Coordinates of C-alpha atoms in Angstrom, one line a residue:
M142 CA 93.3 93.0 120.0
N143 CA 90.6 91.0 121.8
I144 CA 88.4 89.3 119.1
I145 CA 85.3 87.1 119.8
I146 CA 83.8 85.0 117.1
V147 CA 80.4 83.4 117.7
G148 CA 80.0 80.4 115.4
A149 CA 82.6 77.7 114.5
G150 CA 81.0 76.7 111.2
E151 CA 82.4 77.1 107.7
I152 CA 82.8 80.9 107.8
G153 CA 83.6 81.3 111.5
R154 CA 86.3 78.7 111.4
H155 CA 87.9 80.1 108.3
L156 CA 88.1 83.6 109.9
A157 CA 89.4 82.3 113.2
T158 CA 92.1 80.3 111.4
E159 CA 93.2 83.3 109.3
L160 CA 93.4 85.4 112.4
S161 CA 95.3 82.9 114.4
Q162 CA 97.8 82.4 111.7
G163 CA 98.3 86.1 111.1
H164 CA 97.4 85.9 107.4
A165 CA 94.5 88.3 107.3
L166 CA 92.6 90.8 109.3
L167 CA 94.4 93.6 111.1
E168 CA 97.8 92.2 110.3
S169 CA 99.3 95.6 110.1
E170 CA 98.0 96.5 113.6
G171 CA 99.4 93.3 115.0
E172 CA 102.8 94.1 113.6
K173 CA 102.6 97.6 115.0
S174 CA 101.8 96.4 118.5
G175 CA 104.1 93.4 118.4
K176 CA 101.3 91.3 120.0
K177 CA 99.2 88.5 118.7
H178 CA 95.4 88.9 118.7
K179 CA 93.5 87.2 121.5
I180 CA 90.9 85.1 119.8
T181 CA 87.9 83.5 121.5
V182 CA 85.5 81.2 119.6
I183 CA 82.0 80.3 121.0
D184 CA 79.8 77.5 119.6
S185 CA 77.2 75.2 121.0
D186 CA 78.1 72.2 118.8
P187 CA 80.6 69.9 120.7
R188 CA 81.9 68.4 117.5
L189 CA 82.7 71.8 116.0
V190 CA 84.3 73.0 119.2
A191 CA 86.5 69.9 119.3
E192 CA 87.6 70.4 115.7
I193 CA 88.5 74.0 116.1
Q194 CA 90.4 73.4 119.4
R195 CA 92.6 70.9 117.5
A196 CA 93.1 73.3 114.6
I197 CA 94.0 76.7 116.0
D198 CA 95.5 78.5 119.0
A199 CA 92.5 80.1 120.6
K200 CA 90.2 80.0 123.6
V201 CA 87.1 77.9 122.6
I202 CA 83.9 77.9 124.6
C203 CA 81.1 75.3 124.1
A204 CA 78.0 77.3 124.8
D205 CA 75.1 79.3 123.4
G206 CA 76.7 82.5 122.2
S207 CA 73.5 84.5 122.8
T208 CA 73.7 84.0 126.5
V209 CA 75.2 86.5 128.9
G210 CA 77.0 83.7 130.7
A211 CA 78.9 82.6 127.6
L212 CA 79.8 86.1 126.6
G213 CA 81.0 86.8 130.2
R214 CA 83.3 83.8 130.0
A215 CA 84.6 85.2 126.7
D216 CA 85.5 88.5 128.5
V217 CA 83.2 90.4 126.2
A218 CA 83.5 93.6 128.3
N219 CA 87.1 93.9 127.0
C220 CA 86.4 92.9 123.4
N221 CA 87.5 95.1 120.6
L222 CA 85.9 93.2 117.7
F223 CA 82.8 91.0 117.9
L224 CA 81.8 88.7 115.0
A225 CA 78.5 86.8 115.1
L226 CA 78.8 84.2 112.3
T227 CA 76.4 81.3 113.1
S228 CA 73.7 80.2 110.7
E229 CA 71.0 81.3 113.2
N230 CA 69.6 84.8 112.9
S231 CA 68.4 84.9 116.5
V232 CA 71.7 83.8 118.0
N233 CA 73.6 86.4 115.9
L234 CA 71.3 89.3 116.5
V235 CA 70.9 88.7 120.3
S236 CA 74.6 88.1 120.9
S237 CA 75.6 91.1 118.8
S238 CA 73.1 93.4 120.7
I239 CA 74.4 92.2 124.1
A240 CA 78.0 92.7 123.0
K241 CA 77.3 96.2 121.8
A242 CA 75.4 97.0 125.1
M243 CA 78.5 95.8 127.0
G244 CA 80.8 98.2 125.3
V245 CA 82.3 96.4 122.3
K246 CA 83.7 99.0 119.9
L247 CA 82.9 97.2 116.6
V248 CA 80.2 94.6 116.2
M249 CA 79.5 92.7 112.9
C250 CA 76.6 90.4 112.5
R251 CA 75.7 87.8 109.8
V252 CA 72.1 87.4 108.9
H253 CA 70.1 85.5 106.4
P254 CA 69.5 87.3 103.1
E255 CA 65.9 88.0 103.6
L256 CA 66.7 90.1 106.7
Q257 CA 69.2 92.2 104.8
R258 CA 66.7 92.7 102.0
D259 CA 64.2 94.1 104.6
I260 CA 66.6 96.8 105.8
P261 CA 64.9 99.6 103.7
I262 CA 61.6 98.7 105.4
F263 CA 62.9 97.9 108.9
N264 CA 66.6 98.2 109.8
L265 CA 67.5 95.6 112.4
G266 CA 71.0 96.9 112.7
V267 CA 69.6 100.2 114.0
H268 CA 67.0 98.4 116.2
F269 CA 69.6 96.2 117.8
N270 CA 72.4 98.8 117.8
I271 CA 74.7 96.7 115.6
D272 CA 77.4 98.4 113.6
H273 CA 77.2 96.2 110.5
L274 CA 74.7 93.6 109.3
F275 CA 75.6 91.4 106.3
S276 CA 74.6 88.3 104.5
S277 CA 77.3 85.9 103.3
E278 CA 74.9 84.7 100.6
R279 CA 74.3 88.2 99.2
L280 CA 78.0 89.1 99.4
T281 CA 78.7 86.0 97.3
A282 CA 75.9 86.8 94.9
N283 CA 77.3 90.4 94.6
E284 CA 80.7 89.0 93.5
L285 CA 79.0 86.9 90.8
A286 CA 76.8 89.8 89.7
K287 CA 79.8 92.0 89.2
F288 CA 81.2 89.7 86.5
I289 CA 77.9 89.5 84.7
R290 CA 76.8 93.2 84.8
N291 CA 80.2 94.6 84.0
P292 CA 82.2 92.1 81.9
D293 CA 84.2 94.9 80.2
S294 CA 85.0 96.7 83.4
L295 CA 88.5 96.5 84.9
W296 CA 87.0 96.2 88.4
V297 CA 83.8 96.8 90.3
E298 CA 82.9 97.6 93.9
E299 CA 79.5 98.1 95.6
L300 CA 78.8 100.6 98.4
G301 CA 75.8 101.2 100.7
G302 CA 74.5 97.6 100.6
G303 CA 74.7 97.5 96.8
E304 CA 72.8 100.8 96.2
I305 CA 75.9 102.5 94.9
E306 CA 78.3 101.0 92.4
V307 CA 81.9 102.0 91.6
Q308 CA 83.7 100.6 88.6
Q309 CA 86.6 101.3 86.4
V310 CA 86.3 101.3 82.6
R311 CA 88.7 102.1 79.8
V312 CA 88.0 104.9 77.3
G313 CA 87.7 103.3 73.9
P314 CA 88.7 104.6 70.4
K315 CA 85.1 105.1 69.4
S316 CA 84.0 106.7 72.7
D317 CA 81.6 109.7 72.6
G318 CA 83.5 111.1 75.6
M319 CA 87.0 111.2 74.1
G320 CA 88.3 114.7 73.8
K321 CA 85.6 116.1 76.0
S322 CA 85.9 117.7 79.4
L323 CA 83.8 116.2 82.2
R324 CA 81.8 119.4 82.2
D325 CA 80.9 118.9 78.6
L326 CA 80.4 115.2 79.0
K327 CA 77.4 115.8 81.3
P328 CA 77.1 112.4 83.0
P329 CA 73.6 111.1 83.8
A330 CA 72.1 112.3 87.1
R331 CA 73.5 110.6 90.2
T332 CA 76.6 109.5 88.5
R333 CA 80.2 110.8 88.8
V334 CA 83.7 110.4 87.4
A335 CA 85.8 109.8 90.5
A336 CA 89.3 109.2 89.1
I337 CA 91.4 109.0 85.9
T338 CA 94.5 106.9 85.4
R339 CA 96.6 107.9 82.4
N340 CA 100.1 106.7 81.4
G341 CA 100.7 105.2 84.7
E342 CA 99.6 108.3 86.7
S343 CA 96.3 108.8 88.5
F344 CA 94.4 111.8 89.7
V345 CA 91.0 112.9 91.0
P346 CA 89.7 115.1 88.2
D347 CA 87.9 118.5 88.3
A348 CA 85.2 119.5 85.8
D349 CA 87.7 120.8 83.3
A350 CA 89.6 117.4 83.0
V351 CA 89.6 116.2 79.4
L352 CA 89.2 112.5 78.6
E353 CA 91.7 110.7 76.3
E354 CA 91.7 107.3 74.5
G355 CA 93.0 104.6 76.8
D356 CA 92.2 106.5 80.0
E357 CA 91.1 104.2 82.9
V358 CA 88.2 106.0 84.4
T359 CA 86.7 105.3 87.8
I360 CA 82.9 106.0 87.8
C361 CA 80.2 105.7 90.4
G362 CA 76.5 105.8 90.3
N363 CA 73.2 105.2 92.1
E364 CA 71.2 103.4 89.5
S365 CA 72.9 100.6 87.6
T366 CA 71.1 101.5 84.4
R367 CA 72.4 105.1 84.5
L368 CA 75.9 104.0 85.4
R369 CA 75.8 101.5 82.6
D370 CA 74.8 104.3 80.2
L371 CA 77.9 106.3 81.3
A372 CA 80.1 103.3 81.0
E373 CA 78.9 102.6 77.5
I374 CA 79.5 106.3 76.5
L375 CA 83.1 106.0 77.7
Q376 CA 83.8 102.6 76.2
K377 CA 81.8 102.2 73.0
G378 CA 80.2 105.5 72.1
G379 CA 76.9 105.0 73.8
K380 CA 75.8 101.9 71.8
R381 CA 73.8 99.7 74.1
A382 CA 74.8 96.0 74.1
E383 CA 72.4 93.2 73.3
A384 CA 70.5 91.4 76.0
V385 CA 72.7 89.2 78.2
R386 CA 71.5 85.6 78.6
V387 CA 72.2 84.0 82.0
V388 CA 71.5 80.5 83.3
I389 CA 71.8 79.9 87.0
F390 CA 72.1 76.3 88.4
G391 CA 70.6 76.2 91.9
G392 CA 67.6 78.0 93.3
G393 CA 68.7 78.2 96.9
E394 CA 69.7 81.5 98.7
Y395 CA 72.7 82.0 96.4
G396 CA 70.8 81.5 93.2
F397 CA 67.8 83.5 94.4
A398 CA 69.9 86.4 95.5
L399 CA 71.8 86.5 92.2
A400 CA 68.6 86.4 90.1
Q401 CA 67.0 89.1 92.2
M402 CA 70.0 91.4 91.7
L403 CA 70.1 90.8 88.0
Q404 CA 66.4 91.2 87.5
S405 CA 66.8 95.0 88.0
W406 CA 68.9 95.0 84.8
E407 CA 66.4 95.3 81.9
H408 CA 68.9 93.9 79.4
C409 CA 69.4 90.6 81.2
R410 CA 67.4 87.4 80.4
I411 CA 67.6 84.9 83.4
R412 CA 66.8 81.2 83.8
I413 CA 67.2 79.1 86.9
F414 CA 67.6 75.3 87.0
E415 CA 66.2 73.8 90.2
K416 CA 65.3 70.2 90.7
D417 CA 63.2 70.7 93.8
E418 CA 59.6 71.2 92.6
V419 CA 58.4 73.0 95.7
L420 CA 61.3 75.4 95.6
C421 CA 60.6 76.0 91.9
Q422 CA 57.0 77.1 92.7
D423 CA 58.3 79.5 95.4
L424 CA 60.9 80.9 93.0
T425 CA 58.3 81.5 90.3
E426 CA 56.2 83.5 92.8
R427 CA 59.1 85.6 94.1
L428 CA 61.0 86.2 90.8
G429 CA 58.5 87.6 88.3
K430 CA 61.1 88.3 85.6
T431 CA 63.0 85.0 85.8
T432 CA 62.2 81.8 84.0
V433 CA 62.3 78.8 86.5
I434 CA 63.0 75.4 85.1
N435 CA 62.4 72.2 87.1
A436 CA 65.4 70.2 86.0
D437 CA 68.8 69.0 87.2
A438 CA 71.6 71.1 85.5
T439 CA 74.2 68.3 86.1
E440 CA 72.3 66.2 83.5
L441 CA 73.6 66.8 80.0
S442 CA 70.2 66.2 78.4
A443 CA 68.6 69.0 80.5
L444 CA 71.3 71.5 79.4
E445 CA 71.0 70.5 75.8
E446 CA 67.2 70.8 75.9
E447 CA 67.4 74.4 77.2
Q448 CA 70.2 75.3 74.7
V449 CA 72.7 76.3 77.4
G450 CA 75.4 76.3 74.8
E451 CA 74.1 79.6 73.5
V452 CA 74.1 81.5 76.8
D453 CA 76.5 84.3 77.7
F454 CA 76.9 83.2 81.4
F455 CA 76.4 79.9 83.1
V456 CA 76.5 80.3 86.9
A457 CA 76.7 77.2 89.2
A458 CA 75.3 78.3 92.5
S459 CA 74.2 75.1 94.2
G460 CA 75.3 73.9 97.7
S461 CA 77.5 71.1 96.2
D462 CA 81.0 72.0 95.0
E463 CA 81.1 68.8 93.0
D464 CA 77.8 69.4 91.2
N465 CA 78.8 73.0 90.5
V466 CA 82.1 72.0 88.9
M467 CA 80.4 69.2 86.9
A468 CA 77.7 71.5 85.7
C469 CA 80.3 74.1 84.5
L470 CA 82.2 71.4 82.6
Q471 CA 79.0 70.3 80.8
A472 CA 78.0 73.9 80.0
N473 CA 81.5 74.8 78.8
N474 CA 81.6 71.7 76.5
L475 CA 78.2 72.8 75.1
G476 CA 79.5 76.2 74.2
A477 CA 78.5 78.6 77.0
K478 CA 80.6 81.7 76.7
K479 CA 81.6 82.1 80.3
C480 CA 81.1 79.9 83.4
L481 CA 81.1 81.1 87.0
T482 CA 80.8 79.0 90.1
I483 CA 80.5 79.1 93.8
I484 CA 83.1 77.0 95.7
H485 CA 82.5 76.4 99.4
R486 CA 85.5 74.3 100.4
A487 CA 88.8 76.1 100.7
A488 CA 90.9 73.4 99.1
Y489 CA 88.6 73.3 96.1
A490 CA 88.5 77.1 95.8
R491 CA 92.3 77.2 95.5
A492 CA 92.4 74.5 92.9
I493 CA 89.6 76.0 90.8
G494 CA 91.2 79.4 91.1
A495 CA 94.5 78.1 89.8
S496 CA 93.3 75.9 86.9
G497 CA 89.6 76.6 86.4
R498 CA 90.1 78.5 83.1
Q499 CA 91.4 75.3 81.5
F500 CA 87.9 74.0 81.5
G501 CA 86.0 77.2 81.1
V502 CA 85.5 78.5 84.6
V503 CA 86.5 82.2 84.4
A504 CA 85.7 82.9 88.1
A505 CA 85.2 80.9 91.3
V506 CA 83.7 82.7 94.3
S507 CA 84.2 81.5 97.8
P508 CA 81.5 82.6 100.4
R509 CA 84.0 82.5 103.2
E510 CA 86.5 84.7 101.2
A511 CA 83.7 87.1 100.2
T512 CA 82.8 87.4 103.9
R513 CA 86.5 87.8 105.0
R514 CA 87.0 90.6 102.5
Y515 CA 83.9 92.4 103.7
I516 CA 84.9 92.3 107.3
E517 CA 88.5 93.2 106.5
R518 CA 87.6 96.4 104.8
H519 CA 86.0 97.8 108.0
L520 CA 89.1 97.2 110.1
T521 CA 91.6 99.9 110.0
G522 CA 91.9 100.9 113.6
E523 CA 91.1 104.5 112.5
K524 CA 87.9 106.6 112.2
Y525 CA 87.6 105.5 108.6
Y526 CA 87.9 102.3 106.6
V527 CA 89.3 101.6 103.1
V528 CA 86.9 100.2 100.5
R529 CA 89.5 100.1 97.8
K530 CA 93.0 101.3 97.2
M531 CA 93.9 102.8 93.8
M532 CA 96.7 104.6 92.2
A533 CA 94.9 107.9 92.6
G534 CA 94.3 107.3 96.3
Q535 CA 91.6 105.3 98.0
V536 CA 87.8 105.0 98.3
I537 CA 87.0 105.4 102.0
G538 CA 84.0 105.1 104.3
T539 CA 83.5 107.3 107.4
D540 CA 80.8 108.9 109.6
V541 CA 80.1 112.7 109.7
G542 CA 80.9 113.8 113.2
K543 CA 78.5 115.7 115.5
K544 CA 80.7 118.8 115.4
A545 CA 81.7 118.5 111.7
K546 CA 82.1 121.7 109.8
V547 CA 80.1 120.3 106.9
A548 CA 77.0 119.3 108.9
G549 CA 74.0 121.2 107.6
M550 CA 75.7 122.4 104.5
K551 CA 74.8 121.7 100.8
V552 CA 77.3 119.6 98.8
D553 CA 78.1 122.6 96.5
E554 CA 78.7 124.9 99.5
I555 CA 81.5 122.7 100.9
N556 CA 85.1 123.5 100.1
W557 CA 86.2 120.0 99.4
P558 CA 90.0 119.5 99.5
A559 CA 91.7 119.3 96.1
G560 CA 92.2 115.6 95.3
S561 CA 89.0 114.5 97.0
L562 CA 85.5 113.7 95.7
L563 CA 82.2 112.8 97.4
V564 CA 81.1 109.5 96.1
G565 CA 78.0 108.6 98.2
V566 CA 76.0 109.2 101.3
L567 CA 74.3 106.6 103.4
R568 CA 71.5 107.8 105.7
G569 CA 68.8 105.7 107.4
G570 CA 69.5 102.6 105.2
E571 CA 69.3 104.6 101.9
A572 CA 72.4 105.2 99.9
I573 CA 72.6 107.9 97.2
V574 CA 75.2 109.6 94.9
P575 CA 74.5 113.1 96.1
S576 CA 73.5 116.1 93.9
P577 CA 74.9 119.6 94.5
E578 CA 71.7 120.5 96.4
D579 CA 71.8 117.6 98.8
V580 CA 72.5 118.5 102.5
I581 CA 75.2 116.7 104.5
E582 CA 74.0 115.9 108.1
S583 CA 75.7 114.8 111.3
G584 CA 75.7 111.0 111.5
D585 CA 75.6 110.5 107.7
H586 CA 77.9 107.7 106.5
I587 CA 80.1 109.1 103.8
Y588 CA 81.9 107.4 100.9
A589 CA 84.6 109.5 99.3
M590 CA 87.6 109.3 96.9
A591 CA 90.7 110.8 98.3
S592 CA 94.3 111.1 97.3
Q593 CA 96.9 110.5 100.0
K594 CA 97.6 114.2 100.2
A595 CA 93.9 115.1 100.5
L596 CA 92.9 112.3 103.0
K597 CA 93.9 114.1 106.2
K598 CA 92.2 117.4 105.2
L599 CA 89.0 115.5 104.2
L600 CA 88.8 113.6 107.5
K601 CA 89.3 116.8 109.4
L602 CA 86.4 118.3 107.4
L603 CA 84.1 115.4 108.1
H604 CA 84.9 114.8 111.7

C-alpha cells in the first residue's frame, strides 16, 4: 500500500514510525500481501525532515505539502491512503483536496477543533471532497469525557462526530429493567439496546429478549441525557446520580474542547484553571456554564483555595506533560477522587500508563494514540470499517450504495438480517439513532451492530 503523510510533527512522525515498523495500521493487509507499505512523508521544516529520515525507512520530501509539485514527487496519483497531519488548516485542507482530485482512494485530514465544531453549519469535508475530517484535540477530549460521563460503564464509543454514543453497562441487582423484555422496558426515544452478553455468550437481542441481573448490555443513543437515563435504569433502578464536580487544568484547545463537551451534561459542575488572563476572558465568554479561574493549578495554594480535594474528577489538560503530572500529584494528595491527564510524549505515556495509578492517575490519554486509533478504525481494505469488535459481533460503519435495496425504505419496512441492528445514520453532517419511521437514503452513512453470521447479509442489503 502506498501511503503519503503530510506533516512530520508529533502526530505525523508517530504514525509514520508505527507504519514503518509494522506495529499498527493495516498490519493484516500487509501480511496478506507479503509486502511492506510504501511510506512517503512531506514536511517543509528541514529539522523535522532530517529527524524523520534518521528514524525510519521512508521516502522523505522537504517541501510544502499543499503544492502540486510536492505531491507529484510523492507519487500521489498512485497513493491509496493520504493523511494530512500538519498543524496548519490551510496546508491540510488544500493538500487533501488536491490528493482526492488526483484519485486517492481514502483521504483523512486533521483540522483545528473550531473547524470541526463548525461542520453542522458548513461542512468543509464535503466542500473540499475529503473523506474524513478530524481534530486530534477533540479526539483526545472525547477520550477524557468518556471517563467522566460514564464512570460506571464497561466501555464507551462515540459515532457520527460524537452525536451518537455507544456504551456497555451491567444490569444491577436493583435495576428497574431486570426481568423485563426489551419491549416492556420501553427505552427513551432515540436509544436502543444493541447487544447482550450473558454467561460468556453474546447475542443481538430482539424485542422479546428478557434482561437478567449481571447482563452486560450494549446501549446506544442520540442524546447523552436520554442514554444516561437508560443506563441508570439498567444499573441502579433509575435513580439519578448527584452532580459530578470536575476541575480542568489548562484552558487551551484540549481543556476548552473537554469543557464544551461536558457542558451539555446538566449534572456536571465544571471549573477551569488557566493562568493566562487574556485566555481566561475568552473562555468566560465562550463557556457560559463553566467557572473560569485565573490561577496556576501546579501551585498547591491555588488548589487548596478552590477545594480541589473535594472534586470527583481532576483533569490535567495543559500542553506540558511535567505540569500535568505534577498537578495530578497535588490533586491526588489533596483528596480528589479520580485524576486524568493528557500525556504528549510517547515515553511518558507508557510510564504513566504502567504506574500512574500508584499516585492517583486512573487514565492517561495520548493525543497521538487517540489519532492513531481513529485512523486505524477506518482502514479495513473493505467497503466497511470496524468501530469496535465485541463478543456478539462488531459495530461497523458503511455507506448505503446507489443501488441498495434499502434506499427509499422506512426502517421498519426493511427485513434486517437476524443478528443485526441499525445503530445510527449519518446524513449531511447530522447523526441520529433512527426511529421506525425514518427513511434510509442512498449515500447515508450507516452504523450497525452485526454478528459474524449476519455481516455478509447486512452488507449485501446496504450495498
